[in-house]
Short mmCIF file of C-alpha atoms in Angstrom, two decimals:
data_model
loop_
_atom_site.label_atom_id
_atom_site.label_comp_id
_atom_site.label_asym_id
_atom_site.label_seq_id
_atom_site.Cartn_x
_atom_site.Cartn_y
_atom_site.Cartn_z
CA MET A 1 122.16 70.97 91.85
CA LYS A 2 123.19 74.28 93.37
CA GLU A 3 120.43 75.96 95.39
CA LEU A 4 121.15 79.54 96.43
CA LEU A 5 121.29 79.53 100.21
CA SER A 6 120.12 83.15 100.53
CA ILE A 7 117.11 82.42 98.32
CA VAL A 8 116.27 79.31 100.37
CA ASN A 9 116.49 81.38 103.57
CA LEU A 10 114.45 84.26 102.13
CA THR A 11 111.78 81.84 100.87
CA GLU A 12 111.67 80.26 104.32
CA ALA A 13 111.27 83.70 105.95
CA PHE A 14 108.47 84.81 103.63
CA LYS A 15 106.67 81.49 104.06
CA SER A 16 106.15 82.23 107.74
CA PHE A 17 103.73 85.05 106.85
CA PRO A 18 100.02 84.24 106.88
CA SER A 19 98.54 83.17 103.53
CA ILE A 20 101.95 83.06 101.80
CA GLY A 21 102.65 79.65 100.29
CA GLU A 22 105.87 78.11 98.96
CA LYS A 23 105.51 79.42 95.39
CA THR A 24 104.61 82.99 96.37
CA ALA A 25 107.41 83.04 98.95
CA GLU A 26 109.93 81.97 96.30
CA ARG A 27 108.62 84.56 93.84
CA MET A 28 109.01 87.23 96.55
CA ALA A 29 112.56 86.09 97.29
CA TYR A 30 113.54 86.50 93.63
CA ALA A 31 111.74 89.85 93.51
CA ILE A 32 114.12 91.11 96.21
CA LEU A 33 117.02 90.54 93.79
CA ASP A 34 115.33 92.65 91.14
CA MET A 35 114.57 95.55 93.50
CA ASP A 36 116.87 98.55 93.52
CA ASP A 37 118.70 99.28 96.77
CA ARG A 38 116.43 102.21 97.64
CA LYS A 39 113.37 99.98 97.66
CA VAL A 40 115.08 97.28 99.73
CA ASP A 41 116.22 99.90 102.27
CA PHE A 42 112.66 101.23 102.46
CA LEU A 43 111.39 97.70 103.21
CA ILE A 44 114.02 97.01 105.89
CA ASN A 45 113.47 100.42 107.51
CA ALA A 46 109.72 99.89 107.54
CA ILE A 47 110.16 96.51 109.27
CA GLU A 48 112.55 97.94 111.85
CA GLU A 49 110.42 101.01 112.51
CA ALA A 50 107.27 98.95 112.93
CA LYS A 51 108.95 96.72 115.50
CA GLU A 52 110.50 99.70 117.28
CA LYS A 53 107.70 102.23 117.38
CA ILE A 54 104.48 100.25 117.56
CA HIS A 55 103.45 98.97 120.96
CA VAL A 56 100.31 97.78 122.68
CA CYS A 57 98.28 100.23 124.82
CA PRO A 58 98.33 98.64 128.30
CA ASN A 59 94.80 99.91 128.94
CA CYS A 60 92.78 98.93 125.85
CA GLY A 61 95.15 96.63 123.94
CA ALA A 62 95.19 98.74 120.75
CA LEU A 63 98.35 99.00 118.65
CA ILE A 64 99.70 102.56 118.95
CA ASP A 65 102.80 104.48 117.94
CA THR A 66 102.42 107.36 120.41
CA SER A 67 102.98 107.49 124.16
CA GLU A 68 99.34 108.51 124.79
CA CYS A 69 96.73 106.11 123.37
CA PRO A 70 94.48 108.00 120.91
CA TYR A 71 91.53 105.76 121.83
CA CYS A 72 91.69 106.07 125.61
CA GLY A 73 91.66 109.89 125.89
CA LYS A 74 89.03 112.04 127.61
CA GLU A 75 87.63 113.30 124.30
CA ARG A 76 86.19 109.83 123.61
CA SER A 77 82.91 108.71 125.15
CA HIS A 78 83.74 106.09 127.80
CA ASP A 79 80.09 104.99 128.12
CA ILE A 80 80.26 102.70 125.14
CA CYS A 81 83.00 100.22 124.29
CA ILE A 82 83.52 98.09 121.19
CA VAL A 83 85.13 94.76 122.13
CA VAL A 84 87.27 93.39 119.27
CA SER A 85 89.27 90.19 118.90
CA TYR A 86 92.35 91.64 117.19
CA PRO A 87 94.08 95.05 117.33
CA LYS A 88 93.70 95.69 113.59
CA ASP A 89 89.91 95.48 113.90
CA ILE A 90 90.06 98.77 115.82
CA LEU A 91 91.47 100.51 112.74
CA THR A 92 88.66 99.03 110.64
CA PHE A 93 86.09 100.71 112.90
CA GLU A 94 88.10 103.94 113.02
CA ARG A 95 88.04 104.13 109.24
CA THR A 96 84.26 104.54 109.34
CA GLU A 97 84.91 107.83 111.21
CA SER A 98 81.63 107.55 113.05
CA PHE A 99 82.26 105.79 116.36
CA LYS A 100 83.37 108.09 119.16
CA GLY A 101 83.41 105.59 122.03
CA ILE A 102 86.29 103.48 123.30
CA TYR A 103 87.68 100.06 122.37
CA HIS A 104 88.87 96.94 124.12
CA CYS A 105 90.98 94.31 122.39
CA LEU A 106 90.72 90.70 123.59
CA ASN A 107 93.80 89.67 121.68
CA GLY A 108 92.32 86.47 120.34
CA GLU A 109 89.20 84.33 120.30
CA ILE A 110 88.29 81.14 122.11
CA SER A 111 89.45 78.30 119.83
CA SER A 112 89.68 74.63 120.62
CA SER A 113 91.85 73.99 117.56
CA LYS A 114 94.40 76.62 118.65
CA GLY A 115 94.03 75.65 122.32
CA LYS A 116 92.85 79.16 123.28
CA THR A 117 90.47 79.38 126.23
CA ILE A 118 88.75 82.34 127.85
CA LYS A 119 91.74 82.61 130.21
CA ASP A 120 94.04 83.51 127.34
CA LEU A 121 91.92 86.53 126.47
CA ASN A 122 92.32 90.05 127.83
CA ILE A 123 89.18 89.78 130.03
CA ASP A 124 90.39 90.80 133.53
CA GLN A 125 91.44 94.18 132.18
CA LEU A 126 88.00 94.60 130.60
CA THR A 127 86.29 93.85 133.93
CA TYR A 128 88.59 96.38 135.60
CA ARG A 129 87.80 98.99 132.97
CA ILE A 130 84.01 98.48 133.18
CA LYS A 131 84.19 99.61 136.82
CA LYS A 132 86.94 102.19 136.57
CA GLU A 133 85.80 103.89 133.37
CA ASN A 134 82.12 103.36 134.16
CA ILE A 135 81.34 101.65 130.85
CA LYS A 136 77.58 101.34 130.21
CA GLU A 137 77.52 99.23 127.03
CA LEU A 138 79.79 96.63 125.46
CA ILE A 139 79.34 96.07 121.73
CA ILE A 140 80.86 92.66 121.00
CA ALA A 141 82.53 92.81 117.60
CA THR A 142 84.19 89.41 117.43
CA ASN A 143 84.15 87.68 114.03
CA PRO A 144 80.98 85.91 112.78
CA THR A 145 82.74 82.53 112.99
CA ILE A 146 82.42 79.63 115.45
CA GLU A 147 85.37 81.03 117.45
CA GLY A 148 84.02 84.58 117.44
CA GLU A 149 80.47 83.52 118.33
CA THR A 150 81.70 81.33 121.19
CA THR A 151 83.78 84.21 122.51
CA ALA A 152 80.80 86.59 122.27
CA LEU A 153 78.54 84.18 124.19
CA TYR A 154 81.18 83.70 126.90
CA ILE A 155 81.57 87.42 127.41
CA ALA A 156 77.80 87.93 127.58
CA LYS A 157 77.72 85.18 130.24
CA ILE A 158 80.56 86.72 132.27
CA TYR A 159 78.82 90.11 132.56
CA GLU A 160 75.29 88.67 132.99
CA ASP A 161 74.87 90.20 136.46
CA TYR A 162 76.62 93.49 135.71
CA PRO A 163 74.47 96.62 135.33
CA ILE A 164 75.64 97.07 131.76
CA LYS A 165 74.21 96.43 128.33
CA VAL A 166 76.00 93.85 126.16
CA SER A 167 75.17 93.93 122.45
CA ARG A 168 76.47 92.20 119.33
CA LEU A 169 77.10 93.59 115.87
CA ALA A 170 74.17 92.91 113.53
CA HIS A 171 74.56 90.04 111.07
CA GLY A 172 72.84 90.21 107.71
CA ILE A 173 73.29 90.77 104.01
CA PRO A 174 76.25 93.06 103.36
CA MET A 175 75.46 96.37 101.69
CA GLY A 176 75.89 96.25 97.93
CA ALA A 177 75.78 92.44 97.92
CA ASN A 178 73.54 90.34 95.76
CA ILE A 179 70.85 88.35 97.62
CA GLU A 180 71.18 85.60 95.00
CA TYR A 181 74.72 84.90 96.15
CA SER A 182 74.17 85.14 99.90
CA ASP A 183 74.90 81.97 101.85
CA ASN A 184 72.12 80.26 103.81
CA LEU A 185 73.38 81.22 107.26
CA THR A 186 73.61 84.88 106.35
CA LEU A 187 70.10 84.81 104.86
CA LEU A 188 68.71 83.12 107.99
CA LYS A 189 70.39 85.73 110.20
CA ALA A 190 69.05 88.50 107.97
CA LEU A 191 65.51 87.12 108.26
CA GLU A 192 65.81 86.57 112.00
CA ASN A 193 67.08 90.11 112.62
CA ARG A 194 64.80 91.85 110.12
CA THR A 195 63.98 95.46 111.03
CA ASP A 196 60.62 97.22 110.78
CA ILE A 197 60.46 99.86 108.09
CA LYS A 198 56.78 100.76 108.55
CA MET B 1 91.28 108.30 112.57
CA LYS B 2 94.80 107.37 113.53
CA GLU B 3 96.60 105.20 110.96
CA LEU B 4 99.91 103.73 112.10
CA LEU B 5 102.56 105.23 109.82
CA SER B 6 104.88 102.23 110.12
CA ILE B 7 102.05 99.89 109.12
CA VAL B 8 101.16 102.10 106.15
CA ASN B 9 104.83 102.07 105.05
CA LEU B 10 105.21 98.33 105.55
CA THR B 11 101.99 97.65 103.61
CA GLU B 12 103.31 99.86 100.82
CA ALA B 13 106.63 97.96 100.78
CA PHE B 14 104.99 94.51 100.67
CA LYS B 15 102.60 95.66 97.94
CA SER B 16 105.52 96.14 95.56
CA PHE B 17 106.13 92.37 95.45
CA PRO B 18 104.59 90.44 92.55
CA SER B 19 101.14 88.93 93.23
CA ILE B 20 100.81 90.65 96.64
CA GLY B 21 97.66 92.78 96.83
CA GLU B 22 96.58 95.44 99.34
CA LYS B 23 94.88 93.05 101.78
CA THR B 24 97.70 90.47 101.83
CA ALA B 25 100.28 93.24 102.20
CA GLU B 26 98.41 94.67 105.20
CA ARG B 27 98.08 91.21 106.76
CA MET B 28 101.82 90.71 106.32
CA ALA B 29 102.56 94.09 107.91
CA TYR B 30 100.57 93.14 111.02
CA ALA B 31 102.23 89.71 111.05
CA ILE B 32 105.58 91.47 111.50
CA LEU B 33 104.31 92.89 114.80
CA ASP B 34 103.41 89.41 116.03
CA MET B 35 106.78 87.88 115.10
CA ASP B 36 109.41 87.48 117.75
CA ASP B 37 112.66 89.41 117.29
CA ARG B 38 114.59 86.30 116.25
CA LYS B 39 112.29 85.74 113.27
CA VAL B 40 112.40 89.37 112.22
CA ASP B 41 116.21 89.35 112.39
CA PHE B 42 116.26 86.19 110.28
CA LEU B 43 114.10 87.91 107.66
CA ILE B 44 116.21 91.09 107.56
CA ASN B 45 119.46 89.09 107.40
CA ALA B 46 118.10 86.94 104.60
CA ILE B 47 117.18 90.07 102.61
CA GLU B 48 120.58 91.68 103.19
CA GLU B 49 122.49 88.50 102.41
CA ALA B 50 120.55 87.87 99.23
CA LYS B 51 121.31 91.39 97.99
CA GLU B 52 124.95 91.13 99.03
CA LYS B 53 125.94 87.63 97.98
CA ILE B 54 123.86 86.84 94.91
CA HIS B 55 125.10 88.20 91.60
CA VAL B 56 124.66 87.46 87.92
CA CYS B 57 127.21 85.25 86.11
CA PRO B 58 128.62 87.54 83.38
CA ASN B 59 128.94 84.57 81.02
CA CYS B 60 125.59 82.77 81.21
CA GLY B 61 123.35 85.18 83.17
CA ALA B 62 122.54 82.71 85.97
CA LEU B 63 122.12 83.91 89.55
CA ILE B 64 125.05 82.61 91.60
CA ASP B 65 126.47 83.09 95.09
CA THR B 66 129.99 81.84 94.33
CA SER B 67 132.86 83.45 92.44
CA GLU B 68 132.95 80.55 89.95
CA CYS B 69 129.67 79.85 88.12
CA PRO B 70 128.60 76.24 88.79
CA TYR B 71 126.94 76.05 85.36
CA CYS B 72 129.85 77.30 83.23
CA GLY B 73 132.57 74.91 84.47
CA LYS B 74 134.44 72.36 82.39
CA GLU B 75 132.60 69.40 83.96
CA ARG B 76 129.42 70.45 82.09
CA SER B 77 128.85 69.54 78.47
CA HIS B 78 129.17 72.73 76.42
CA ASP B 79 127.68 71.10 73.30
CA ILE B 80 124.14 71.65 74.42
CA CYS B 81 122.66 74.81 75.93
CA ILE B 82 119.21 75.46 77.41
CA VAL B 83 118.11 79.03 76.72
CA VAL B 84 115.79 80.36 79.46
CA SER B 85 113.96 83.66 79.86
CA TYR B 86 114.60 84.16 83.60
CA PRO B 87 117.43 83.15 85.97
CA LYS B 88 115.13 81.16 88.26
CA ASP B 89 114.17 78.86 85.38
CA ILE B 90 117.73 77.49 85.50
CA LEU B 91 117.12 76.21 89.04
CA THR B 92 113.91 74.54 87.88
CA PHE B 93 115.88 72.54 85.33
CA GLU B 94 118.67 71.81 87.84
CA ARG B 95 116.13 70.31 90.21
CA THR B 96 115.44 67.55 87.70
CA GLU B 97 119.10 66.52 88.20
CA SER B 98 119.29 65.14 84.69
CA PHE B 99 120.60 67.90 82.40
CA LYS B 100 124.40 68.13 82.30
CA GLY B 101 124.75 70.79 79.60
CA ILE B 102 125.03 74.55 79.99
CA TYR B 103 122.49 77.39 80.27
CA HIS B 104 122.00 80.83 78.86
CA CYS B 105 119.63 83.33 80.40
CA LEU B 106 118.00 85.94 78.13
CA ASN B 107 116.83 88.02 81.07
CA GLY B 108 113.35 88.63 79.71
CA GLU B 109 111.06 87.90 76.80
CA ILE B 110 109.96 90.02 73.86
CA SER B 111 106.83 91.83 75.02
CA SER B 112 104.99 94.66 73.32
CA SER B 113 103.03 95.45 76.50
CA LYS B 114 106.25 95.84 78.53
CA GLY B 115 108.06 97.51 75.64
CA LYS B 116 110.72 94.79 75.52
CA THR B 117 112.26 94.08 72.13
CA ILE B 118 114.88 91.56 71.05
CA LYS B 119 117.52 94.26 71.69
CA ASP B 120 116.75 94.20 75.43
CA LEU B 121 117.57 90.49 75.63
CA ASN B 122 120.95 88.95 76.34
CA ILE B 123 121.44 87.80 72.72
CA ASP B 124 124.87 89.18 71.75
CA GLN B 125 126.47 87.20 74.57
CA LEU B 126 124.71 84.05 73.33
CA THR B 127 126.06 84.57 69.79
CA TYR B 128 129.54 85.08 71.26
CA ARG B 129 129.22 81.88 73.34
CA ILE B 130 127.99 79.77 70.40
CA LYS B 131 131.31 80.44 68.69
CA LYS B 132 133.61 80.50 71.69
CA GLU B 133 132.18 77.51 73.53
CA ASN B 134 131.38 75.65 70.30
CA ILE B 135 127.71 75.08 71.20
CA LYS B 136 126.01 72.54 68.88
CA GLU B 137 122.38 72.75 70.06
CA LEU B 138 120.20 75.42 71.65
CA ILE B 139 117.10 74.15 73.47
CA ILE B 140 114.77 77.14 73.67
CA ALA B 141 112.94 76.95 77.02
CA THR B 142 111.02 80.22 77.01
CA ASN B 143 107.50 80.14 78.47
CA PRO B 144 104.59 78.73 76.42
CA THR B 145 102.98 82.18 76.24
CA ILE B 146 102.69 84.71 73.44
CA GLU B 147 105.83 86.49 74.71
CA GLY B 148 107.78 83.25 75.10
CA GLU B 149 106.73 81.87 71.69
CA THR B 150 107.61 85.15 69.97
CA THR B 151 111.01 85.13 71.63
CA ALA B 152 111.61 81.50 70.60
CA LEU B 153 110.72 82.23 66.96
CA TYR B 154 113.01 85.28 66.91
CA ILE B 155 115.95 83.28 68.23
CA ALA B 156 115.36 80.49 65.72
CA LYS B 157 115.37 83.15 62.99
CA ILE B 158 118.60 84.77 64.24
CA TYR B 159 120.55 81.50 64.14
CA GLU B 160 118.93 80.24 60.90
CA ASP B 161 122.24 80.19 59.03
CA TYR B 162 124.39 78.95 61.89
CA PRO B 163 125.60 75.34 61.82
CA ILE B 164 123.73 74.55 65.03
CA LYS B 165 120.52 72.79 65.94
CA VAL B 166 117.81 74.92 67.57
CA SER B 167 115.02 73.00 69.34
CA ARG B 168 112.07 73.93 71.52
CA LEU B 169 110.77 72.16 74.65
CA ALA B 170 107.87 69.85 73.83
CA HIS B 171 104.36 71.10 74.60
CA GLY B 172 101.68 68.63 75.60
CA ILE B 173 99.57 67.29 78.41
CA PRO B 174 101.45 67.54 81.70
CA MET B 175 102.30 64.26 83.41
CA GLY B 176 99.71 63.27 86.01
CA ALA B 177 97.15 65.67 84.55
CA ASN B 178 93.62 64.79 83.58
CA ILE B 179 92.83 64.97 79.85
CA GLU B 180 89.29 66.04 80.70
CA TYR B 181 90.60 69.30 82.18
CA SER B 182 93.22 70.08 79.54
CA ASP B 183 92.69 73.32 77.65
CA ASN B 184 92.15 73.30 73.88
CA LEU B 185 95.53 74.75 72.96
CA THR B 186 97.39 72.17 75.01
CA LEU B 187 95.33 69.36 73.50
CA LEU B 188 96.00 70.66 69.98
CA LYS B 189 99.74 70.83 70.71
CA ALA B 190 99.63 67.32 72.17
CA LEU B 191 97.93 65.99 69.02
CA GLU B 192 100.28 67.87 66.71
CA ASN B 193 103.39 66.62 68.48
CA ARG B 194 102.16 63.07 69.09
CA THR B 195 104.95 60.50 69.30
CA ASP B 196 105.02 57.01 67.80
CA ILE B 197 104.86 54.22 70.31
CA LYS B 198 104.72 51.34 67.83
#
């Protein structure tokens, strides 16, 4: 048998991406061979540019490609700060085009399986910012998973005695979803956090 | 909102791979940022090497990374030739380490939806090889789909009057599979092509 070394290497490289398995990685490797040179150059340039231009804002932890962070400027309201687990979550909030406050990225969540503790998270910088930027409310927007919930509770505990409000994103039935297909935990949360309409 | 141009470009590039959707492409783009430089270099090198070193054997259509095609040499039996639709199918057969004949790649299948006719397939070269290499049997190994079946029937028709045998891979219940979960068409094929055991 004669395996093609470049295909084996390419498959290996693609397999290291999240949610890409052996079969998909191999299919992608072969797809490279079918692509015209222009497309391959575009891909390689995009990879190189991303690594070169995108960096982490030392203040809030967002991913940025400018020297000034677009989320830390004076035009944003520094009273209120959304605390996210991962940099890309910031973009998800920005896409709603309605939040004008600031962000803070923890760069992870507490996870016993991944060996991540509160010390591995970007918390000291958050404490520093609460004082320096005079933040009045933290909205904890970690994921609604065991890891995210644990992280949220920890943060609430840390700032217990601070003169700031700490809130959590509402959990409930997603808009447009069908109640019939909602899972039990979501339904319980939706009942628990029901809002008055009259 | 401030989208990161490099991420948008990377997402676009990954989306052009087969079976990679918007969300997976975006996740892959962000994964690039988390990779260390060594891994990114490995990926880029693998892409460049694959494009540079792998080429198509002008005789059989296989993908090869050597000047001599490992499937066209004299040590292989030229009596019997497996006809595949795509180059990667050759590797699938090679992995069984049991076939010692030769291959011929059609580079596609007849498909009305993709506008591919018999003229777009690598048939003339096959006809030339049948005579030159004195091939005695073609085993048609196109996919068991409408496109693959149509292609197989066409090829059988083309070589109707040639003094060669044309066979088709057996269809039936895959080894290790559960009969309970077999689809109707597979079951029908398995019944139709049943083999005597006594």
